[in-house]
CSV table of C-alpha atoms and ligand atoms in Angstrom, one decimal:
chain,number,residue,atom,x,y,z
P,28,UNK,CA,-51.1,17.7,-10.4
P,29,UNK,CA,-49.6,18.4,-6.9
P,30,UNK,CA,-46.3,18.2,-6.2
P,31,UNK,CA,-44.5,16.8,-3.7
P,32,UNK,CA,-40.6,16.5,-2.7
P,33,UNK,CA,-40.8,12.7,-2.3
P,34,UNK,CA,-43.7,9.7,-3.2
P,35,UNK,CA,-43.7,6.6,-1.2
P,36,UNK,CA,-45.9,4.1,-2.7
P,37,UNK,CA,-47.5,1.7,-0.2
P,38,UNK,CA,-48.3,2.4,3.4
P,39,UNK,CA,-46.6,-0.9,5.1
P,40,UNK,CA,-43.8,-0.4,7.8
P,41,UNK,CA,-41.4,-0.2,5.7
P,42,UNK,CA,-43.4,3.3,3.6
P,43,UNK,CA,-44.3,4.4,6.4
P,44,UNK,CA,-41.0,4.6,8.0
P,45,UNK,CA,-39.4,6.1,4.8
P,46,UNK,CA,-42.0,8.5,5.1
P,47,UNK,CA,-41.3,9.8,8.6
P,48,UNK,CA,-37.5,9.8,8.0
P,49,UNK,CA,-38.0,12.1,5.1
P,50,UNK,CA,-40.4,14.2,7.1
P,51,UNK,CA,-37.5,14.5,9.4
P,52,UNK,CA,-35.5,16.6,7.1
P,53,UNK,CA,-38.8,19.2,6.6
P,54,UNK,CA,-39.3,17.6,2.9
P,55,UNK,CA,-43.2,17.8,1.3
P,56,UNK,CA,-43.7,13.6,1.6
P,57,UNK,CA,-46.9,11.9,0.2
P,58,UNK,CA,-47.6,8.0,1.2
P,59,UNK,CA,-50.2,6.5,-1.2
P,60,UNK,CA,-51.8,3.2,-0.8
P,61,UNK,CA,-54.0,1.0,-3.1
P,62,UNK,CA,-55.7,0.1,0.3
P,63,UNK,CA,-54.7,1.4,3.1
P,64,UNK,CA,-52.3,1.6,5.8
P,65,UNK,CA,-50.5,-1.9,6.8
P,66,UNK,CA,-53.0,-3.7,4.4
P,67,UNK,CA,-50.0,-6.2,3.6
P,68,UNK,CA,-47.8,-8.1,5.5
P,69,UNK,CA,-47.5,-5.7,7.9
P,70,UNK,CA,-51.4,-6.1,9.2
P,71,UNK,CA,-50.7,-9.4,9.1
P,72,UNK,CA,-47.7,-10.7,10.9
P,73,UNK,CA,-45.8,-11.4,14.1
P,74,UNK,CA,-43.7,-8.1,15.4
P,75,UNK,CA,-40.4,-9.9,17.0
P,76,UNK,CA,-37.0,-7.6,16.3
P,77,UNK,CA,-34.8,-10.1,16.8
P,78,UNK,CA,-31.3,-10.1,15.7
P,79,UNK,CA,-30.8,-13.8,17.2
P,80,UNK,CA,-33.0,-15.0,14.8
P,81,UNK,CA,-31.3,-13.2,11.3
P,82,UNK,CA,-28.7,-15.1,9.3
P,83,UNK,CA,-25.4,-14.8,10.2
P,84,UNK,CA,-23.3,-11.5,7.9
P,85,UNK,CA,-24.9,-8.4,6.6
P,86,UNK,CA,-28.8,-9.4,7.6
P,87,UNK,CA,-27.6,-9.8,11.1
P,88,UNK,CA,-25.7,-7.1,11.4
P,89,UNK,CA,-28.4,-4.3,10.1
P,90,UNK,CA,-31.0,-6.2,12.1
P,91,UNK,CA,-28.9,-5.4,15.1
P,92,UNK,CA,-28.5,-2.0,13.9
P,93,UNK,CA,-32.2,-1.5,13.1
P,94,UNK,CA,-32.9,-2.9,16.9
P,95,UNK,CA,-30.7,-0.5,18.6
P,96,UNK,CA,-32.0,2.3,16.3
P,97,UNK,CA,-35.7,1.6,17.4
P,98,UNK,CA,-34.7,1.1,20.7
P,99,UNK,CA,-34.1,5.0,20.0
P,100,UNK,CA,-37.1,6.3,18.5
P,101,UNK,CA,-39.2,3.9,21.6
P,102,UNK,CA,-37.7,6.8,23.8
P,103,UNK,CA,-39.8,9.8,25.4
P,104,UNK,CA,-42.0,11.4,22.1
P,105,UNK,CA,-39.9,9.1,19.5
P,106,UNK,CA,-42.3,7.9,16.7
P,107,UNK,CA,-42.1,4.0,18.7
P,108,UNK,CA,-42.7,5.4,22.2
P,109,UNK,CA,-45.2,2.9,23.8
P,110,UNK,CA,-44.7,0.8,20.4
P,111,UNK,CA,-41.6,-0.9,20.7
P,112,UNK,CA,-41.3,-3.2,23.9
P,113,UNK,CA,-37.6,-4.3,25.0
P,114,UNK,CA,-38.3,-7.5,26.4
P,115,UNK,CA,-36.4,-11.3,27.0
P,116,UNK,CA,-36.8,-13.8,24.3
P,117,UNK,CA,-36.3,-17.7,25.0
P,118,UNK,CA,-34.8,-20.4,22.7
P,119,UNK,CA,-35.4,-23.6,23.1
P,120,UNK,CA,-33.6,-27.0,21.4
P,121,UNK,CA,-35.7,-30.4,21.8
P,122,UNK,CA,-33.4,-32.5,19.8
P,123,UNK,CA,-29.3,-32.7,19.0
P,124,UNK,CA,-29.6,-30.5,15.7
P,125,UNK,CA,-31.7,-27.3,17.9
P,126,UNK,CA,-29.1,-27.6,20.6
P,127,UNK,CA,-26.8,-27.2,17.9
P,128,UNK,CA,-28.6,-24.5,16.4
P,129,UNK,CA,-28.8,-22.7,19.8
P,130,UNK,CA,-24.8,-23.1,20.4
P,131,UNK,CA,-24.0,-21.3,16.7
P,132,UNK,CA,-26.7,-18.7,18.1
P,133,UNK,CA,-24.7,-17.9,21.7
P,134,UNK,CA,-21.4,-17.7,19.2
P,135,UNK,CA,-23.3,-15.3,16.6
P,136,UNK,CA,-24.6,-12.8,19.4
P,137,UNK,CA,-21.1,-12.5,21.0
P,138,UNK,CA,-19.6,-11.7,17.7
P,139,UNK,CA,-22.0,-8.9,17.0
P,140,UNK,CA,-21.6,-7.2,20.2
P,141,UNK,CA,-23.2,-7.2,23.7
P,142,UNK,CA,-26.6,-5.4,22.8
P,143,UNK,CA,-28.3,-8.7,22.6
P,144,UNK,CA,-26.5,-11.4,25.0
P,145,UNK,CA,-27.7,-14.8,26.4
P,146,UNK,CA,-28.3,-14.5,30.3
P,147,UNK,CA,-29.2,-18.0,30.9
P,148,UNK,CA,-28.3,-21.6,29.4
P,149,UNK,CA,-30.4,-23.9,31.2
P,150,UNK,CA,-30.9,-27.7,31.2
P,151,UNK,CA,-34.1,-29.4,31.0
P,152,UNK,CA,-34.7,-29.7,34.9
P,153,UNK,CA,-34.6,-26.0,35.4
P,154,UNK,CA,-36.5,-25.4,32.0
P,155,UNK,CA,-39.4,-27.6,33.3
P,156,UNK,CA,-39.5,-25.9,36.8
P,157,UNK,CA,-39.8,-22.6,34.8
P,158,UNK,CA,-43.1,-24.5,32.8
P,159,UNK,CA,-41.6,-25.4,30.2
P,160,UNK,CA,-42.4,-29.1,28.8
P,161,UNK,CA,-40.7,-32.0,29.7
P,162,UNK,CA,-39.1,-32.2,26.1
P,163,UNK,CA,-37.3,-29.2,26.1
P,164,UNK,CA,-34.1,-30.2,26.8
P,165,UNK,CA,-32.1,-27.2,26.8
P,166,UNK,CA,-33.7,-23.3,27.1
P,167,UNK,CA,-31.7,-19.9,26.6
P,168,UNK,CA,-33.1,-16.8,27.5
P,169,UNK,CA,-31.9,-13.7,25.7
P,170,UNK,CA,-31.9,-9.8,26.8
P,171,UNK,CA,-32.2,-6.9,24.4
P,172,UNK,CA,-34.8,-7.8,21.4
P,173,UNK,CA,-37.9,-6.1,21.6
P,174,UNK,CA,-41.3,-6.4,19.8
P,175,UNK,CA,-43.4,-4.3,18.1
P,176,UNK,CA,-46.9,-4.8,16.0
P,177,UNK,CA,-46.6,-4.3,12.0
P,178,UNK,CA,-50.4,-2.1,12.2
P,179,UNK,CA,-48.9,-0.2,15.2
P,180,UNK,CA,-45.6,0.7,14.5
P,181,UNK,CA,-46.9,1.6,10.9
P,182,UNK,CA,-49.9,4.1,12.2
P,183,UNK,CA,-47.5,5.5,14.6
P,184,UNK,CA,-45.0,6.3,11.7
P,185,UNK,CA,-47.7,7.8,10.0
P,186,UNK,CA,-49.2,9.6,12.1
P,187,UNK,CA,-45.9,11.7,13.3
P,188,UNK,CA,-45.1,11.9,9.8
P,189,UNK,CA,-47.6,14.7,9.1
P,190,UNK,CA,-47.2,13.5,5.4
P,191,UNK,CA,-50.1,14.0,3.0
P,192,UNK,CA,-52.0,10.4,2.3
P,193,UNK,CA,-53.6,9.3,-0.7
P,194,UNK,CA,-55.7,5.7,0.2
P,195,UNK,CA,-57.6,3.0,-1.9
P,196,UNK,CA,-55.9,4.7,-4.7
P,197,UNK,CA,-53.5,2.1,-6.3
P,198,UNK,CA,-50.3,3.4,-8.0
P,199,UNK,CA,-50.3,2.4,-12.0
P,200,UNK,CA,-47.3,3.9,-13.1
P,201,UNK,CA,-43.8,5.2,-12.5
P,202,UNK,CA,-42.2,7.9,-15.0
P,203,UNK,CA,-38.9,9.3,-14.8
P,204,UNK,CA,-38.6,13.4,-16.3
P,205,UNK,CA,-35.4,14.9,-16.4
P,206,UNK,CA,-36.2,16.9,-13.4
P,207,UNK,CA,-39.0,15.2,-11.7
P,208,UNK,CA,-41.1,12.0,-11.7
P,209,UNK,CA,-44.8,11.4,-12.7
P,210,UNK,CA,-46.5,9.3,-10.2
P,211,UNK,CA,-49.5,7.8,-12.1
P,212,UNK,CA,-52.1,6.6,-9.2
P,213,UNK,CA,-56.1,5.5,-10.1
P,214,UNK,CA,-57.0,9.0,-9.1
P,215,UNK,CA,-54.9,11.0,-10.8
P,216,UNK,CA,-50.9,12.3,-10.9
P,217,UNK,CA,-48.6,13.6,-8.7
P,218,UNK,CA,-45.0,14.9,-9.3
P,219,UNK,CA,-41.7,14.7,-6.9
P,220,UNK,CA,-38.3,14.8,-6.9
P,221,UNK,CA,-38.1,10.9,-6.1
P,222,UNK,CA,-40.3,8.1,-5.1
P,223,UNK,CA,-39.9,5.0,-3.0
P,224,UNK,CA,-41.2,2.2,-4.0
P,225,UNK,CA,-42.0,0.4,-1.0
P,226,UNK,CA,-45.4,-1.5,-2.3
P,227,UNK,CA,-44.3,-5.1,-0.9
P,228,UNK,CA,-45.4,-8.4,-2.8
P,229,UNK,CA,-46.9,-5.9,-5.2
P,230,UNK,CA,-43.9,-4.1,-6.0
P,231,UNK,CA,-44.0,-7.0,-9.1
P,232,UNK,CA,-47.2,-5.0,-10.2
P,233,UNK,CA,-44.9,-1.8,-11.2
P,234,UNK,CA,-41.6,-3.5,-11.5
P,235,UNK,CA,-42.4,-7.6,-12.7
P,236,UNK,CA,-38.6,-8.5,-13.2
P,237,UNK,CA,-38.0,-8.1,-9.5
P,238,UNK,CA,-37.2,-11.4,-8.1
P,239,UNK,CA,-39.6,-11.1,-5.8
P,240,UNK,CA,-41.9,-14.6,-4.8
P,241,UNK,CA,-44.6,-14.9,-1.9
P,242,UNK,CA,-43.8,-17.1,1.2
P,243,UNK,CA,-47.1,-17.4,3.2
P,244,UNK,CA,-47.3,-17.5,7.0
P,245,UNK,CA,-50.2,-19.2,9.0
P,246,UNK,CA,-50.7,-17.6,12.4
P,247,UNK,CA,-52.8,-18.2,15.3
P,248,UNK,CA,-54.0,-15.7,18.1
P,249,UNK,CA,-55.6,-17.3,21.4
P,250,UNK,CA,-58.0,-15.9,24.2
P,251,UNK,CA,-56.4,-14.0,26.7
P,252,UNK,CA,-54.8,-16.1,29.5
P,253,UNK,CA,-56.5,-16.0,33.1
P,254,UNK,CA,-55.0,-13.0,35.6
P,255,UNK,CA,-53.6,-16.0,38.3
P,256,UNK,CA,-52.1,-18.1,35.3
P,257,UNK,CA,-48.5,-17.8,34.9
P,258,UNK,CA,-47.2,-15.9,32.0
P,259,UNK,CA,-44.3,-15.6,29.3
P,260,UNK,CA,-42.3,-13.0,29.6
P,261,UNK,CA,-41.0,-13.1,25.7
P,262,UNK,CA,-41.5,-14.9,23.3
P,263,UNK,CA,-40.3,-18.1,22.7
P,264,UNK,CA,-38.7,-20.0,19.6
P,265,UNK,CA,-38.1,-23.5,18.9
P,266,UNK,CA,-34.8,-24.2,17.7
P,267,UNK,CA,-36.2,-25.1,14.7
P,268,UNK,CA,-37.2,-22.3,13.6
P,269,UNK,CA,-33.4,-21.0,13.5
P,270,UNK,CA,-32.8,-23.7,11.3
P,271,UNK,CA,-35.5,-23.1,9.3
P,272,UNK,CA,-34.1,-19.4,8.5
P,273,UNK,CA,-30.6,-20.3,7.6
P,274,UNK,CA,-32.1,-22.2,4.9
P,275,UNK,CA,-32.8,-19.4,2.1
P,276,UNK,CA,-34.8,-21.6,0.2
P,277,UNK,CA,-36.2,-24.4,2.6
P,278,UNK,CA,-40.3,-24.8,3.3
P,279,UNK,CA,-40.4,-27.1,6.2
P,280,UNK,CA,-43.1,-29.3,6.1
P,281,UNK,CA,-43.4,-29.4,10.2
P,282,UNK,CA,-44.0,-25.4,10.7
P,283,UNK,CA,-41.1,-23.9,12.9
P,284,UNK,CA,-43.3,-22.5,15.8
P,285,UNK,CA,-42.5,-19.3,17.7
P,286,UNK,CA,-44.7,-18.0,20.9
P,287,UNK,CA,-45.6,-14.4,21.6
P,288,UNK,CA,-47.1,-13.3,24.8
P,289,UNK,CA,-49.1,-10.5,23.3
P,290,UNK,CA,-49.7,-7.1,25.6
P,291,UNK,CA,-53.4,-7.9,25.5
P,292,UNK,CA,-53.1,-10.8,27.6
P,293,UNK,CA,-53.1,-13.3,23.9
P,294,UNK,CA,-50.9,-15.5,22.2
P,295,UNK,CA,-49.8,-14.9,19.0
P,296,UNK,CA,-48.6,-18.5,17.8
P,297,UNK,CA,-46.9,-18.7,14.4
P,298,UNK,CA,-46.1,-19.3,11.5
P,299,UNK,CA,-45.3,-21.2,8.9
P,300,UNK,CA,-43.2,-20.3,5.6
P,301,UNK,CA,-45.3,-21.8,2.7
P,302,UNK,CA,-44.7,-21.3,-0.9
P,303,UNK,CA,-47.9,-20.3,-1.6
P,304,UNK,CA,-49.4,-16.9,-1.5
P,305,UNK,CA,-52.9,-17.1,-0.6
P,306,UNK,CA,-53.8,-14.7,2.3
P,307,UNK,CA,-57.6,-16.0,2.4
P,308,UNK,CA,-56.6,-19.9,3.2
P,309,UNK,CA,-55.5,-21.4,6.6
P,310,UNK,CA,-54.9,-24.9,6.9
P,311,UNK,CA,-56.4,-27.0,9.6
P,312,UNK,CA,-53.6,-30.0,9.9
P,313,UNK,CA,-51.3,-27.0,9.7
P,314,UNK,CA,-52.9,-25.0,12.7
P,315,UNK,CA,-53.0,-28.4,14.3
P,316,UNK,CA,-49.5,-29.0,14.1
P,317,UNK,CA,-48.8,-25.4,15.3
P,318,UNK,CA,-50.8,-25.9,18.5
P,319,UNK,CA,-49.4,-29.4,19.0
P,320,UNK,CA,-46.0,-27.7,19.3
P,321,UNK,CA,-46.6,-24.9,21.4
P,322,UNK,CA,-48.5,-26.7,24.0
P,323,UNK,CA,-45.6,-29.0,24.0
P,324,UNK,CA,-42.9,-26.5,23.9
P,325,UNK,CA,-44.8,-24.6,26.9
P,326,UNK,CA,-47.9,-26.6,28.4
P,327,UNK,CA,-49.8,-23.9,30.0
P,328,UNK,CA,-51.3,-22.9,26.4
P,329,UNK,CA,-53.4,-25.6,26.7
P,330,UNK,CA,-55.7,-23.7,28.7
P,331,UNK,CA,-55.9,-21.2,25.8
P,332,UNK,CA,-58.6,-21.3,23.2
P,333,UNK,CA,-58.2,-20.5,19.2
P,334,UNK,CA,-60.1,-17.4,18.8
P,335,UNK,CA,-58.6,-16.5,15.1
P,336,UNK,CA,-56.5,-18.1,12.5
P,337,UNK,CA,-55.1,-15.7,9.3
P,338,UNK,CA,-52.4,-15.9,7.0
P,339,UNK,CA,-50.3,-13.0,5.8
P,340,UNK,CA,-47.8,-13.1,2.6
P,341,UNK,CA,-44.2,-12.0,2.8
P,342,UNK,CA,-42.2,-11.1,0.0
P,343,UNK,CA,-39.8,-13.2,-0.6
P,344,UNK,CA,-36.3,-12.5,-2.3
P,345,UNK,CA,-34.1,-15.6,-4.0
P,346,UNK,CA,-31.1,-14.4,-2.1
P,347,UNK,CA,-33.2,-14.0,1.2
P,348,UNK,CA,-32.1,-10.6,1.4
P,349,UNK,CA,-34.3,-7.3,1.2
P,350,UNK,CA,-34.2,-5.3,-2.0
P,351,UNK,CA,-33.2,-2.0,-1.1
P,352,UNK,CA,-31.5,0.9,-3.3
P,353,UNK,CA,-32.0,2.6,-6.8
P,354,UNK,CA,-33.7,1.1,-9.4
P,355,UNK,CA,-31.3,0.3,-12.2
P,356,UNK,CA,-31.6,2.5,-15.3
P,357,UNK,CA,-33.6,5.0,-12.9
P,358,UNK,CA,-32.4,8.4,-11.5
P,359,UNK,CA,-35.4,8.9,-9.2
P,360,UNK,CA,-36.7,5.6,-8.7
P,361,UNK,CA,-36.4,3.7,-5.5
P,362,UNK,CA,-37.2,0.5,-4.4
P,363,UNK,CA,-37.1,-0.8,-0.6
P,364,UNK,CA,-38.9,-4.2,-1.2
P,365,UNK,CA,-39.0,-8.1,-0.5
P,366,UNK,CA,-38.5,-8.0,3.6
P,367,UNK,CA,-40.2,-11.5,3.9
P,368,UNK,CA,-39.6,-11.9,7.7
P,369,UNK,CA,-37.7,-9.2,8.7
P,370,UNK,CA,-39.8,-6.2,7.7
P,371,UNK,CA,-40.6,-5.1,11.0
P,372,UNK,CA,-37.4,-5.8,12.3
P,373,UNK,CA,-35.5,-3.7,9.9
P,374,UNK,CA,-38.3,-0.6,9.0
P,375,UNK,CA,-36.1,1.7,11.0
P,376,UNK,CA,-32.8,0.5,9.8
P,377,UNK,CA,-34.1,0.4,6.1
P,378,UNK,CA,-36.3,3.9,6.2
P,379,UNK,CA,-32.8,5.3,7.5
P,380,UNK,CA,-31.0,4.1,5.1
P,381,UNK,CA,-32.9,5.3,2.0
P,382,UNK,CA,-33.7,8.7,2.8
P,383,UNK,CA,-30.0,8.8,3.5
P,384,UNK,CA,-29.2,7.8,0.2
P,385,UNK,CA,-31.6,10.1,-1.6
P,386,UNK,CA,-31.1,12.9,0.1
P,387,UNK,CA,-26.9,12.9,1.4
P,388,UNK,CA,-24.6,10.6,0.3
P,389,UNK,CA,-25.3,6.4,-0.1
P,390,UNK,CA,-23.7,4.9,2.2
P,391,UNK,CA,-21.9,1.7,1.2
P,392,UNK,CA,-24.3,-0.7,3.0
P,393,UNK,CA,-26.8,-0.5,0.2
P,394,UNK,CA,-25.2,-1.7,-2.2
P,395,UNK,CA,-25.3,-5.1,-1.1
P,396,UNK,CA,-28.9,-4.7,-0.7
P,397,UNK,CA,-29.4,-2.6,-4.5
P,398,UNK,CA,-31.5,-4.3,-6.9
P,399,UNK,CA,-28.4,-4.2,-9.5
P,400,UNK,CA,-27.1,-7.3,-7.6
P,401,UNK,CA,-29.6,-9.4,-9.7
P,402,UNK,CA,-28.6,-7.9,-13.5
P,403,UNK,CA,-24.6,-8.5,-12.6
P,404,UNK,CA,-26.0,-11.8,-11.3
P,405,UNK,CA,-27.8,-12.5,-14.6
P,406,UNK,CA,-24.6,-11.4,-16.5
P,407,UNK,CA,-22.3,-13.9,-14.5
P,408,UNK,CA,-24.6,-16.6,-15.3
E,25,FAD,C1,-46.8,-14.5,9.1
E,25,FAD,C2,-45.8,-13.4,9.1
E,25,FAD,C3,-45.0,-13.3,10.3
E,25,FAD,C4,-44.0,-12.3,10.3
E,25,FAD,N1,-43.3,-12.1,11.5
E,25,FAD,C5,-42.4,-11.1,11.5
E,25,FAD,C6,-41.6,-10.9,12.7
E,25,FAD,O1,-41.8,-11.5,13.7
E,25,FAD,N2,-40.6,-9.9,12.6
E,25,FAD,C7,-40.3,-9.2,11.5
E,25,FAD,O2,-39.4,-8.4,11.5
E,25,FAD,N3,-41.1,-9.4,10.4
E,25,FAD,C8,-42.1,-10.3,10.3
E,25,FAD,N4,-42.8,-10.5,9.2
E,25,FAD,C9,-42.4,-9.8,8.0
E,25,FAD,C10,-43.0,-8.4,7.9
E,25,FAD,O3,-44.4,-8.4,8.3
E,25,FAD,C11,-42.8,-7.8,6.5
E,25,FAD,O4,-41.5,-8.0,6.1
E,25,FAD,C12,-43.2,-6.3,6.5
E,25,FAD,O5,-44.4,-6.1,7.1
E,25,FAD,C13,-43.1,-5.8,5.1
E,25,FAD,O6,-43.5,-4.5,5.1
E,25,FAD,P1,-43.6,-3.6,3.7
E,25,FAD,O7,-43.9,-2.3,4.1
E,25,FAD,O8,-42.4,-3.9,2.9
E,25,FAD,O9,-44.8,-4.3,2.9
E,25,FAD,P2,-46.3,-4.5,3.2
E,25,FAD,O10,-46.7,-4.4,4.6
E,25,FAD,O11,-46.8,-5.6,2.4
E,25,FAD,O12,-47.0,-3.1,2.6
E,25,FAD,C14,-47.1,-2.9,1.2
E,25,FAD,C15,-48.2,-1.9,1.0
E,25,FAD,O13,-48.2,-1.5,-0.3
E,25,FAD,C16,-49.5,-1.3,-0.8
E,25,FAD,N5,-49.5,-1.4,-2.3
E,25,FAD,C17,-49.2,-2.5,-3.0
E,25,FAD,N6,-49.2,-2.1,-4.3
E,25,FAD,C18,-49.5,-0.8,-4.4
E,25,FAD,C19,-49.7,0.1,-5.4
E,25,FAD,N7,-49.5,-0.3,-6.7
E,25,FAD,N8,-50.0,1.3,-5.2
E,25,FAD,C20,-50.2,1.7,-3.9
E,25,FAD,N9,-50.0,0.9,-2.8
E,25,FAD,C21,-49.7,-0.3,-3.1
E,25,FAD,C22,-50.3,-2.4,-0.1
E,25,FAD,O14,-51.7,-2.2,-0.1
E,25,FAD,C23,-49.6,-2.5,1.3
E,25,FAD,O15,-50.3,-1.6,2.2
E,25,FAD,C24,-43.8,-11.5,9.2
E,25,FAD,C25,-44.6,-11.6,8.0
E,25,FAD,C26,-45.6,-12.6,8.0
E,25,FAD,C27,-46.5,-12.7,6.8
């Protein structure tokens, strides 16, 4: 059996983070995956950090943390240097309720502070001379999110981590000793001072009364656009999709659609949030629907060609926030799970966060993140 100072099961951002945080302090750390690294949502997702698009409280508020914190490790031999890209993001409203949307957006962002601010509010004329289409009828650009790629971010973690791996070896059990816990993978054992559960959708696998429920995404990447043809600086979001993500529980049946220029010259068009959790299955009305909006949002995409279509599976919490904290009844046990469409955003806030709690004091955030929400929940009811 070999022993190890802290287990992180799964190798998505968020593991993978909590992996190179706890490295940090000079602990033995071993990462194990059933696959390998970002096999889940994180290989299969858009990257924006974006606080302007987290509901409005405690979500927005770490998400602006996490941003500022990544912003940090992006600098000179950080674990994010040439990963994270600070870059504008666009809004856009093409009906009364988006304008509205966009109006509670400009009030959120001055409320959290002046990292993210709106630099320009612009009405349809301008918006159009800038190419956007002719039904956008108003357009705010935003300075200070960033983006980053799930597979990138999480290899980059990784690899400064230095932390032993274990791949396509599955973990099958969790047990707690007085003194130590007894990681139980496919393989064989291995024994720590604490593990991190940090397995995703899958987390259900070890732990089934999580309240934890797949919400599918459809995505589309295009060719690359032409070196004369003019190009996005950030990514763009329909005011939609704000709406969409105040609503904890709401599937839209029109797909909220948000553009990414992509370094590689591609769009990354995306996504929907589907109840369903099948990662082998696009839809073709969907994808249609997707591209209809885009090219209407910002017409020069119709020049672009479909090369791929995939979906990738969030996990999903009833609440709509992440579950993040000490596993009730458990001493050693962690769990920093159910990120649905945040997970990239908040890997450096939330990897942070838990080693800080299992190796110095909690801090008080957690607890409004801890999975013991859910039994005093279950006891009010
Ligand atoms: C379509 C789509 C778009 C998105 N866009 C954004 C965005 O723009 N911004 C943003 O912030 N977030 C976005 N997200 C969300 C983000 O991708 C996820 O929140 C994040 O990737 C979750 O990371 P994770 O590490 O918690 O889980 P995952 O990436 O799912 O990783 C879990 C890992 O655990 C492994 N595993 C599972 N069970 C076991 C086991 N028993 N033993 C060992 N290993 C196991 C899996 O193989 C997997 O590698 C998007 C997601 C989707 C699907």
């Amino acid at each position: 059996m070999q022993e190890f100072d802290l287990v992180v099961v799964g190798a998505g951002i968020v593991g993978a983070s909590v992996a190179w945080h706890a490295a940090q302090r000079g602990v033995r750390v071993a990462v194990v995956d059933g696959i390998g690294p970002a096999a889940g949502a994180s290989g299969a997702s858009d990257g924006a950090v974006s606080v302007a698009s987290k509901r409005e409280g405690i979500l927005a508020d770490v998400a602006y943390e996490s941003l500022e914190y990544s912003k940090e490790l992006a600098k000179k031999n950080g674990p994010l240097a040439g990963i994270f890209h600070a870059r504008p993001s666009f809004f856009v409203a093409t009906d009364e309720a988006e304008e509205g949307a966009l109006d509670a957006l400009a009030i959120k962002l001055r409320k959290l502070g002046n990292q993210v601010k709106v630099v320009a509010d612009l009405p349809n004329q301008k918006a159009v001379a800038l190419g956007f289409g002719s039904g956008v009828r108003r357009l705010l650009k935003l300075d200070g999110e960033g983006h980053m790629l799930g597979y990138g971010a999480t290899q980059a973690y990784l690899r400064a981590s230095g932390a032993a791996f274990f791949w396509r070896d599955a973990v099958i059990d969790i047990a707690e000793e007085v003194s130590s816990v007894t990681v139980q993978c496919q393989s064989g054992k291995l024994r720590a001072r604490a593990v991190v559960c940090a397995a995703g959708l899958q987390s259900l696998n070890l732990f089934e009364s999580l309240p934890i429920f797949p919400r599918a995404g459809q995505l589309i990447i295009t060719d690359q656009r032409q070196p004369n043809e003019r190009t996005l600086e950030g990514s763009i979001t329909a005011g939609s999709y704000l709406i969409s993500k105040q609503l904890v529980k709401n599937e839209t049946s029109s797909p909220p659609v948000v553009i990414d220029p992509l370094e590689t010259g591609q769009y990354l068009i995306g996504s929907t949030r589907e109840p369903h959790g099948r990662s082998d299955f696009t839809d073709v009305s969907v994808i249609r629907n997707l591209i209809k909006q885009a090219v209407d949002i910002y017409p020069v995409l119709k020049n672009r060609r479909v090369i791929r279509t995939f979906t990738g599976v969030r996990a999903a919490v009833a609440d709509g926030l992440p579950i993040v904290g000490l596993m009730p009844q458990h001493r050693r046990t962690w769990i920093a799970s159910g990120f649905e469409g945040d997970g990239i955003c908040l890997s450096a806030w939330a990897g942070r966060a838990v080693c800080d709690a299992i190796f110095d004091e909690p801090k008080g955030v957690l607890d409004v993140f801890s999975p013991n929400r859910f039994q005093e929940m279950s006891e009010v009811v």
